[in-house]
Amino acid sequence: MTDTPILRSTRRRFLATGLAVLAAPAILSVNARMAAAQTVSEIKSKGKLVVGIQGDNAPWGFVNSQGVQEGFDADVAKLFGQELGVPVEFVPTAVANRIPALVTGRVDILFATMGMYPDRAKAIQFSKPYAANDVVLVAPKATVIKTAADMKSFVIGVARSSAQDTAVTKAAPEGTVIRRFDDDAATIQAMLSGQVQAVGANQFYPIRLNKAQPDTYERKLDFLRQYNGAGTRLGQKEWNETVNAFIDKIKANGELAKIYQKWMGFAPPEFPTSMEGVPFTVG
Protein backbone atom coordinates (compact mmCIF):
# COMPACT_ATOMS: atom_id res chain seq x y z
CA MET A 1 0.00 0.00 0.00
CA THR A 2 1.36 3.46 -0.89
CA ASP A 3 2.41 5.49 2.13
CA THR A 4 0.46 8.69 1.48
CA PRO A 5 0.33 11.84 3.66
CA ILE A 6 -3.25 10.90 4.61
CA LEU A 7 -2.15 7.48 5.81
CA ARG A 8 0.74 8.96 7.78
CA SER A 9 -1.60 11.49 9.38
CA THR A 10 -4.09 8.75 10.25
CA ARG A 11 -1.36 6.71 11.92
CA ARG A 12 -0.26 9.69 14.00
CA ARG A 13 -3.81 10.35 15.19
CA PHE A 14 -4.26 6.67 15.99
CA LEU A 15 -1.15 6.60 18.15
CA ALA A 16 -1.84 9.96 19.79
CA THR A 17 -5.22 8.88 21.09
CA GLY A 18 -3.73 5.77 22.65
CA LEU A 19 -5.86 3.42 20.56
CA ALA A 20 -2.74 1.58 19.48
CA VAL A 21 -2.71 -0.16 22.85
CA LEU A 22 -5.62 -2.27 21.64
CA ALA A 23 -3.03 -4.05 19.51
CA ALA A 24 -1.20 -5.17 22.65
CA PRO A 25 -1.14 -8.89 21.76
CA ALA A 26 0.64 -8.14 18.49
CA ILE A 27 3.05 -5.80 20.22
CA LEU A 28 3.84 -8.46 22.79
CA SER A 29 4.52 -10.98 20.02
CA VAL A 30 7.02 -8.68 18.34
CA ASN A 31 8.69 -7.93 21.68
CA ALA A 32 8.49 -11.47 23.04
CA ARG A 33 11.87 -11.46 24.70
CA MET A 34 11.51 -7.99 26.21
CA ALA A 35 7.92 -8.43 27.37
CA ALA A 36 7.94 -12.11 28.35
CA ALA A 37 5.61 -13.19 31.12
CA GLN A 38 6.95 -12.03 34.47
CA THR A 39 7.21 -13.87 37.74
CA VAL A 40 8.22 -12.61 41.16
CA SER A 41 11.43 -14.67 40.97
CA GLU A 42 12.36 -13.00 37.67
CA ILE A 43 11.91 -9.55 39.18
CA LYS A 44 14.07 -10.53 42.16
CA SER A 45 16.72 -12.03 39.87
CA LYS A 46 16.80 -8.81 37.87
CA GLY A 47 17.45 -6.99 41.14
CA LYS A 48 15.05 -4.09 40.66
CA LEU A 49 11.42 -3.20 39.99
CA VAL A 50 10.96 -0.84 37.03
CA VAL A 51 7.85 1.29 37.61
CA GLY A 52 6.08 3.48 35.09
CA ILE A 53 4.77 6.60 36.81
CA GLN A 54 3.55 10.04 35.83
CA GLY A 55 6.40 12.50 35.70
CA ASP A 56 4.62 15.82 36.27
CA ASN A 57 1.23 15.37 37.91
CA ALA A 58 1.43 16.37 41.56
CA PRO A 59 0.54 14.96 43.99
CA TRP A 60 0.22 11.66 42.11
CA GLY A 61 3.67 11.52 40.57
CA PHE A 62 6.26 14.22 39.93
CA VAL A 63 9.99 14.87 39.97
CA ASN A 64 11.08 17.21 42.77
CA SER A 65 13.71 19.95 42.60
CA GLN A 66 16.42 17.41 43.48
CA GLY A 67 15.44 15.25 40.52
CA VAL A 68 13.84 12.57 42.71
CA GLN A 69 10.48 10.99 41.89
CA GLU A 70 7.88 11.76 44.55
CA GLY A 71 4.14 11.58 45.07
CA PHE A 72 1.31 9.30 46.08
CA ASP A 73 2.02 6.66 43.42
CA ALA A 74 5.75 6.83 44.13
CA ASP A 75 5.19 6.02 47.81
CA VAL A 76 2.91 3.09 46.94
CA ALA A 77 5.46 1.77 44.43
CA LYS A 78 8.31 2.06 46.94
CA LEU A 79 6.29 0.03 49.43
CA PHE A 80 5.74 -2.62 46.77
CA GLY A 81 9.47 -2.71 46.10
CA GLN A 82 10.09 -3.23 49.81
CA GLU A 83 7.54 -6.05 49.79
CA LEU A 84 9.50 -7.74 46.98
CA GLY A 85 12.87 -6.93 48.53
CA VAL A 86 14.18 -4.97 45.54
CA PRO A 87 14.86 -1.27 44.85
CA VAL A 88 12.52 0.68 42.60
CA GLU A 89 13.58 2.38 39.39
CA PHE A 90 11.07 4.95 38.14
CA VAL A 91 10.39 5.68 34.48
CA PRO A 92 8.39 8.93 34.19
CA THR A 93 5.66 8.72 31.56
CA ALA A 94 3.10 11.04 29.99
CA VAL A 95 -0.58 10.13 29.88
CA ALA A 96 -0.55 8.81 26.33
CA ASN A 97 2.55 6.61 26.60
CA ARG A 98 1.84 4.83 29.89
CA ILE A 99 0.28 1.72 28.37
CA PRO A 100 2.77 1.46 25.48
CA ALA A 101 5.61 1.61 28.03
CA LEU A 102 4.10 -1.39 29.81
CA VAL A 103 3.09 -3.61 26.90
CA THR A 104 6.45 -3.20 25.15
CA GLY A 105 8.36 -4.19 28.30
CA ARG A 106 9.90 -0.82 29.07
CA VAL A 107 8.46 -1.04 32.59
CA ASP A 108 7.39 -3.95 34.82
CA ILE A 109 4.29 -2.32 36.26
CA LEU A 110 2.33 0.94 36.18
CA PHE A 111 1.61 2.97 39.29
CA ALA A 112 0.66 5.90 37.09
CA THR A 113 -2.75 7.30 38.03
CA MET A 114 -4.29 4.63 35.78
CA GLY A 115 -8.05 5.11 35.66
CA MET A 116 -9.81 1.76 35.44
CA TYR A 117 -11.93 1.61 32.27
CA PRO A 118 -13.14 -1.30 30.10
CA ASP A 119 -11.26 -0.14 26.99
CA ARG A 120 -7.98 -0.05 28.89
CA ALA A 121 -8.73 -3.43 30.45
CA LYS A 122 -8.53 -4.90 26.94
CA ALA A 123 -4.89 -3.83 26.73
CA ILE A 124 -3.57 -4.29 30.28
CA GLN A 125 -4.42 -6.19 33.44
CA PHE A 126 -5.64 -4.01 36.29
CA SER A 127 -5.16 -4.77 39.96
CA LYS A 128 -7.70 -4.08 42.63
CA PRO A 129 -8.22 -0.30 43.00
CA TYR A 130 -5.96 1.49 45.47
CA ALA A 131 -6.87 5.14 44.82
CA ALA A 132 -9.73 7.34 43.66
CA ASN A 133 -9.70 10.54 41.67
CA ASP A 134 -12.56 12.91 40.86
CA VAL A 135 -12.73 14.08 37.25
CA VAL A 136 -14.09 17.63 37.05
CA LEU A 137 -14.18 20.83 34.99
CA VAL A 138 -12.21 23.77 36.37
CA ALA A 139 -12.34 27.40 35.26
CA PRO A 140 -11.89 30.91 36.70
CA LYS A 141 -14.54 31.87 39.24
CA ALA A 142 -15.79 34.62 36.93
CA THR A 143 -16.43 32.13 34.11
CA VAL A 144 -20.10 31.11 34.06
CA ILE A 145 -20.39 27.35 33.52
CA LYS A 146 -23.35 25.84 35.33
CA THR A 147 -24.26 22.96 33.01
CA ALA A 148 -22.52 20.90 30.35
CA ALA A 149 -24.38 22.92 27.71
CA ASP A 150 -22.46 26.02 28.82
CA MET A 151 -19.18 24.39 27.79
CA LYS A 152 -19.87 25.17 24.13
CA SER A 153 -19.13 28.85 24.72
CA PHE A 154 -15.56 28.18 25.81
CA VAL A 155 -12.33 26.57 24.66
CA ILE A 156 -11.69 23.54 26.87
CA GLY A 157 -8.26 22.06 27.49
CA VAL A 158 -7.55 18.43 28.42
CA ALA A 159 -4.58 16.09 28.69
CA ARG A 160 -4.66 13.87 25.61
CA SER A 161 -6.00 10.30 26.14
CA SER A 162 -6.69 10.97 29.83
CA ALA A 163 -9.86 10.31 31.82
CA GLN A 164 -10.47 14.06 31.60
CA ASP A 165 -10.30 13.88 27.82
CA THR A 166 -12.89 11.09 27.78
CA ALA A 167 -15.21 12.83 30.24
CA VAL A 168 -15.09 16.24 28.56
CA THR A 169 -15.51 14.77 25.08
CA LYS A 170 -18.56 12.82 26.25
CA ALA A 171 -20.18 15.72 28.11
CA ALA A 172 -19.44 18.63 25.79
CA PRO A 173 -22.10 19.71 23.27
CA GLU A 174 -21.35 19.20 19.59
CA GLY A 175 -19.18 21.99 18.30
CA THR A 176 -17.31 22.62 21.56
CA VAL A 177 -13.65 23.45 20.90
CA ILE A 178 -11.50 20.95 22.83
CA ARG A 179 -7.73 21.40 22.76
CA ARG A 180 -5.60 18.41 23.71
CA PHE A 181 -2.18 18.73 25.33
CA ASP A 182 0.53 16.17 26.01
CA ASP A 183 0.09 15.95 29.79
CA ASP A 184 -1.40 17.53 32.90
CA ALA A 185 1.37 20.09 33.31
CA ALA A 186 0.92 21.35 29.75
CA THR A 187 -2.86 21.54 30.25
CA ILE A 188 -2.46 23.56 33.45
CA GLN A 189 0.00 25.90 31.72
CA ALA A 190 -2.50 26.38 28.88
CA MET A 191 -5.10 27.50 31.42
CA LEU A 192 -2.67 29.89 33.14
CA SER A 193 -1.49 31.39 29.85
CA GLY A 194 -5.00 31.90 28.47
CA GLN A 195 -4.80 29.35 25.64
CA VAL A 196 -7.97 27.78 27.02
CA GLN A 197 -10.79 29.06 29.20
CA ALA A 198 -11.53 25.90 31.19
CA VAL A 199 -9.86 22.53 31.70
CA GLY A 200 -10.91 18.96 32.23
CA ALA A 201 -9.19 18.24 35.50
CA ASN A 202 -8.53 15.90 38.37
CA GLN A 203 -9.37 16.92 41.90
CA PHE A 204 -5.97 18.58 42.45
CA TYR A 205 -5.94 20.98 39.52
CA PRO A 206 -7.61 23.80 41.52
CA ILE A 207 -4.84 23.60 44.14
CA ARG A 208 -2.11 23.79 41.51
CA LEU A 209 -3.84 26.57 39.56
CA ASN A 210 -4.60 28.66 42.63
CA LYS A 211 -1.03 28.28 43.81
CA ALA A 212 0.04 30.06 40.62
CA GLN A 213 -2.86 32.55 40.59
CA PRO A 214 -4.36 32.70 44.09
CA ASP A 215 -8.12 32.58 44.65
CA THR A 216 -8.87 32.49 40.92
CA TYR A 217 -10.08 29.01 39.98
CA GLU A 218 -12.85 26.66 41.11
CA ARG A 219 -14.59 23.40 40.21
CA LYS A 220 -17.49 24.04 37.85
CA LEU A 221 -18.81 20.58 36.94
CA ASP A 222 -18.29 17.12 38.43
CA PHE A 223 -18.12 14.35 35.81
CA LEU A 224 -17.25 11.15 37.66
CA ARG A 225 -15.22 9.42 40.32
CA GLN A 226 -12.42 7.40 38.78
CA TYR A 227 -10.74 4.52 40.54
CA ASN A 228 -7.05 3.87 39.89
CA GLY A 229 -5.35 0.48 39.76
CA ALA A 230 -1.85 -0.80 39.14
CA GLY A 231 -1.32 -2.03 35.58
CA THR A 232 0.48 -5.20 34.52
CA ARG A 233 0.63 -7.05 31.21
CA LEU A 234 -2.20 -9.33 30.18
CA GLY A 235 -2.11 -12.96 31.26
CA GLN A 236 0.48 -12.59 34.03
CA LYS A 237 -1.44 -14.45 36.72
CA GLU A 238 1.23 -14.74 39.43
CA TRP A 239 2.30 -11.13 38.99
CA ASN A 240 -1.31 -9.92 39.23
CA GLU A 241 -1.94 -12.05 42.33
CA THR A 242 1.21 -10.64 43.95
CA VAL A 243 0.12 -7.05 43.29
CA ASN A 244 -3.39 -7.70 44.63
CA ALA A 245 -2.05 -9.35 47.78
CA PHE A 246 0.16 -6.29 48.36
CA ILE A 247 -2.78 -3.89 47.89
CA ASP A 248 -4.91 -5.93 50.31
CA LYS A 249 -2.07 -5.80 52.82
CA ILE A 250 -1.53 -2.03 52.75
CA LYS A 251 -5.26 -1.43 52.98
CA ALA A 252 -5.48 -3.67 56.03
CA ASN A 253 -2.35 -2.53 57.88
CA GLY A 254 -2.96 1.21 57.51
CA GLU A 255 -0.03 1.95 55.19
CA LEU A 256 -2.32 3.10 52.38
CA ALA A 257 -4.19 5.37 54.81
CA LYS A 258 -0.87 6.96 55.82
CA ILE A 259 0.02 7.66 52.20
CA TYR A 260 -3.47 9.07 51.59
CA GLN A 261 -3.15 11.40 54.57
CA LYS A 262 0.33 12.52 53.50
CA TRP A 263 -0.57 13.43 49.91
CA MET A 264 -4.35 13.93 49.88
CA GLY A 265 -5.06 15.14 53.39
CA PHE A 266 -7.96 12.74 53.89
CA ALA A 267 -8.73 9.06 54.41
CA PRO A 268 -9.06 6.51 51.57
CA PRO A 269 -12.57 6.04 50.16
CA GLU A 270 -14.54 2.82 50.16
CA PHE A 271 -13.31 0.88 47.14
CA PRO A 272 -15.56 -1.19 44.86
CA THR A 273 -15.18 -4.96 44.99
CA SER A 274 -15.91 -5.25 41.27
CA MET A 275 -16.24 -2.99 38.23
CA GLU A 276 -18.14 -3.85 35.09
CA GLY A 277 -15.80 -4.63 32.23
CA VAL A 278 -12.67 -4.31 34.38
CA PRO A 279 -11.51 -7.60 35.94
CA PHE A 280 -9.14 -7.28 38.88
CA THR A 281 -7.74 -10.78 38.40
CA VAL A 282 -6.44 -12.91 35.53
CA GLY A 283 -9.15 -15.37 34.45
Short mmCIF file of C-alpha atoms in Angstrom, two decimals, residues 47-239:
data_model
loop_
_atom_site.label_atom_id
_atom_site.label_comp_id
_atom_site.label_asym_id
_atom_site.label_seq_id
_atom_site.Cartn_x
_atom_site.Cartn_y
_atom_site.Cartn_z
CA GLY A 47 17.45 -6.99 41.14
CA LYS A 48 15.05 -4.09 40.66
CA LEU A 49 11.42 -3.20 39.99
CA VAL A 50 10.96 -0.84 37.03
CA VAL A 51 7.85 1.29 37.61
CA GLY A 52 6.08 3.48 35.09
CA ILE A 53 4.77 6.60 36.81
CA GLN A 54 3.55 10.04 35.83
CA GLY A 55 6.40 12.50 35.70
CA ASP A 56 4.62 15.82 36.27
CA ASN A 57 1.23 15.37 37.91
CA ALA A 58 1.43 16.37 41.56
CA PRO A 59 0.54 14.96 43.99
CA TRP A 60 0.22 11.66 42.11
CA GLY A 61 3.67 11.52 40.57
CA PHE A 62 6.26 14.22 39.93
CA VAL A 63 9.99 14.87 39.97
CA ASN A 64 11.08 17.21 42.77
CA SER A 65 13.71 19.95 42.60
CA GLN A 66 16.42 17.41 43.48
CA GLY A 67 15.44 15.25 40.52
CA VAL A 68 13.84 12.57 42.71
CA GLN A 69 10.48 10.99 41.89
CA GLU A 70 7.88 11.76 44.55
CA GLY A 71 4.14 11.58 45.07
CA PHE A 72 1.31 9.30 46.08
CA ASP A 73 2.02 6.66 43.42
CA ALA A 74 5.75 6.83 44.13
CA ASP A 75 5.19 6.02 47.81
CA VAL A 76 2.91 3.09 46.94
CA ALA A 77 5.46 1.77 44.43
CA LYS A 78 8.31 2.06 46.94
CA LEU A 79 6.29 0.03 49.43
CA PHE A 80 5.74 -2.62 46.77
CA GLY A 81 9.47 -2.71 46.10
CA GLN A 82 10.09 -3.23 49.81
CA GLU A 83 7.54 -6.05 49.79
CA LEU A 84 9.50 -7.74 46.98
CA GLY A 85 12.87 -6.93 48.53
CA VAL A 86 14.18 -4.97 45.54
CA PRO A 87 14.86 -1.27 44.85
CA VAL A 88 12.52 0.68 42.60
CA GLU A 89 13.58 2.38 39.39
CA PHE A 90 11.07 4.95 38.14
CA VAL A 91 10.39 5.68 34.48
CA PRO A 92 8.39 8.93 34.19
CA THR A 93 5.66 8.72 31.56
CA ALA A 94 3.10 11.04 29.99
CA VAL A 95 -0.58 10.13 29.88
CA ALA A 96 -0.55 8.81 26.33
CA ASN A 97 2.55 6.61 26.60
CA ARG A 98 1.84 4.83 29.89
CA ILE A 99 0.28 1.72 28.37
CA PRO A 100 2.77 1.46 25.48
CA ALA A 101 5.61 1.61 28.03
CA LEU A 102 4.10 -1.39 29.81
CA VAL A 103 3.09 -3.61 26.90
CA THR A 104 6.45 -3.20 25.15
CA GLY A 105 8.36 -4.19 28.30
CA ARG A 106 9.90 -0.82 29.07
CA VAL A 107 8.46 -1.04 32.59
CA ASP A 108 7.39 -3.95 34.82
CA ILE A 109 4.29 -2.32 36.26
CA LEU A 110 2.33 0.94 36.18
CA PHE A 111 1.61 2.97 39.29
CA ALA A 112 0.66 5.90 37.09
CA THR A 113 -2.75 7.30 38.03
CA MET A 114 -4.29 4.63 35.78
CA GLY A 115 -8.05 5.11 35.66
CA MET A 116 -9.81 1.76 35.44
CA TYR A 117 -11.93 1.61 32.27
CA PRO A 118 -13.14 -1.30 30.10
CA ASP A 119 -11.26 -0.14 26.99
CA ARG A 120 -7.98 -0.05 28.89
CA ALA A 121 -8.73 -3.43 30.45
CA LYS A 122 -8.53 -4.90 26.94
CA ALA A 123 -4.89 -3.83 26.73
CA ILE A 124 -3.57 -4.29 30.28
CA GLN A 125 -4.42 -6.19 33.44
CA PHE A 126 -5.64 -4.01 36.29
CA SER A 127 -5.16 -4.77 39.96
CA LYS A 128 -7.70 -4.08 42.63
CA PRO A 129 -8.22 -0.30 43.00
CA TYR A 130 -5.96 1.49 45.47
CA ALA A 131 -6.87 5.14 44.82
CA ALA A 132 -9.73 7.34 43.66
CA ASN A 133 -9.70 10.54 41.67
CA ASP A 134 -12.56 12.91 40.86
CA VAL A 135 -12.73 14.08 37.25
CA VAL A 136 -14.09 17.63 37.05
CA LEU A 137 -14.18 20.83 34.99
CA VAL A 138 -12.21 23.77 36.37
CA ALA A 139 -12.34 27.40 35.26
CA PRO A 140 -11.89 30.91 36.70
CA LYS A 141 -14.54 31.87 39.24
CA ALA A 142 -15.79 34.62 36.93
CA THR A 143 -16.43 32.13 34.11
CA VAL A 144 -20.10 31.11 34.06
CA ILE A 145 -20.39 27.35 33.52
CA LYS A 146 -23.35 25.84 35.33
CA THR A 147 -24.26 22.96 33.01
CA ALA A 148 -22.52 20.90 30.35
CA ALA A 149 -24.38 22.92 27.71
CA ASP A 150 -22.46 26.02 28.82
CA MET A 151 -19.18 24.39 27.79
CA LYS A 152 -19.87 25.17 24.13
CA SER A 153 -19.13 28.85 24.72
CA PHE A 154 -15.56 28.18 25.81
CA VAL A 155 -12.33 26.57 24.66
CA ILE A 156 -11.69 23.54 26.87
CA GLY A 157 -8.26 22.06 27.49
CA VAL A 158 -7.55 18.43 28.42
CA ALA A 159 -4.58 16.09 28.69
CA ARG A 160 -4.66 13.87 25.61
CA SER A 161 -6.00 10.30 26.14
CA SER A 162 -6.69 10.97 29.83
CA ALA A 163 -9.86 10.31 31.82
CA GLN A 164 -10.47 14.06 31.60
CA ASP A 165 -10.30 13.88 27.82
CA THR A 166 -12.89 11.09 27.78
CA ALA A 167 -15.21 12.83 30.24
CA VAL A 168 -15.09 16.24 28.56
CA THR A 169 -15.51 14.77 25.08
CA LYS A 170 -18.56 12.82 26.25
CA ALA A 171 -20.18 15.72 28.11
CA ALA A 172 -19.44 18.63 25.79
CA PRO A 173 -22.10 19.71 23.27
CA GLU A 174 -21.35 19.20 19.59
CA GLY A 175 -19.18 21.99 18.30
CA THR A 176 -17.31 22.62 21.56
CA VAL A 177 -13.65 23.45 20.90
CA ILE A 178 -11.50 20.95 22.83
CA ARG A 179 -7.73 21.40 22.76
CA ARG A 180 -5.60 18.41 23.71
CA PHE A 181 -2.18 18.73 25.33
CA ASP A 182 0.53 16.17 26.01
CA ASP A 183 0.09 15.95 29.79
CA ASP A 184 -1.40 17.53 32.90
CA ALA A 185 1.37 20.09 33.31
CA ALA A 186 0.92 21.35 29.75
CA THR A 187 -2.86 21.54 30.25
CA ILE A 188 -2.46 23.56 33.45
CA GLN A 189 0.00 25.90 31.72
CA ALA A 190 -2.50 26.38 28.88
CA MET A 191 -5.10 27.50 31.42
CA LEU A 192 -2.67 29.89 33.14
CA SER A 193 -1.49 31.39 29.85
CA GLY A 194 -5.00 31.90 28.47
CA GLN A 195 -4.80 29.35 25.64
CA VAL A 196 -7.97 27.78 27.02
CA GLN A 197 -10.79 29.06 29.20
CA ALA A 198 -11.53 25.90 31.19
CA VAL A 199 -9.86 22.53 31.70
CA GLY A 200 -10.91 18.96 32.23
CA ALA A 201 -9.19 18.24 35.50
CA ASN A 202 -8.53 15.90 38.37
CA GLN A 203 -9.37 16.92 41.90
CA PHE A 204 -5.97 18.58 42.45
CA TYR A 205 -5.94 20.98 39.52
CA PRO A 206 -7.61 23.80 41.52
CA ILE A 207 -4.84 23.60 44.14
CA ARG A 208 -2.11 23.79 41.51
CA LEU A 209 -3.84 26.57 39.56
CA ASN A 210 -4.60 28.66 42.63
CA LYS A 211 -1.03 28.28 43.81
CA ALA A 212 0.04 30.06 40.62
CA GLN A 213 -2.86 32.55 40.59
CA PRO A 214 -4.36 32.70 44.09
CA ASP A 215 -8.12 32.58 44.65
CA THR A 216 -8.87 32.49 40.92
CA TYR A 217 -10.08 29.01 39.98
CA GLU A 218 -12.85 26.66 41.11
CA ARG A 219 -14.59 23.40 40.21
CA LYS A 220 -17.49 24.04 37.85
CA LEU A 221 -18.81 20.58 36.94
CA ASP A 222 -18.29 17.12 38.43
CA PHE A 223 -18.12 14.35 35.81
CA LEU A 224 -17.25 11.15 37.66
CA ARG A 225 -15.22 9.42 40.32
CA GLN A 226 -12.42 7.40 38.78
CA TYR A 227 -10.74 4.52 40.54
CA ASN A 228 -7.05 3.87 39.89
CA GLY A 229 -5.35 0.48 39.76
CA ALA A 230 -1.85 -0.80 39.14
CA GLY A 231 -1.32 -2.03 35.58
CA THR A 232 0.48 -5.20 34.52
CA ARG A 233 0.63 -7.05 31.21
CA LEU A 234 -2.20 -9.33 30.18
CA GLY A 235 -2.11 -12.96 31.26
CA GLN A 236 0.48 -12.59 34.03
CA LYS A 237 -1.44 -14.45 36.72
CA GLU A 238 1.23 -14.74 39.43
CA TRP A 239 2.30 -11.13 38.99
#
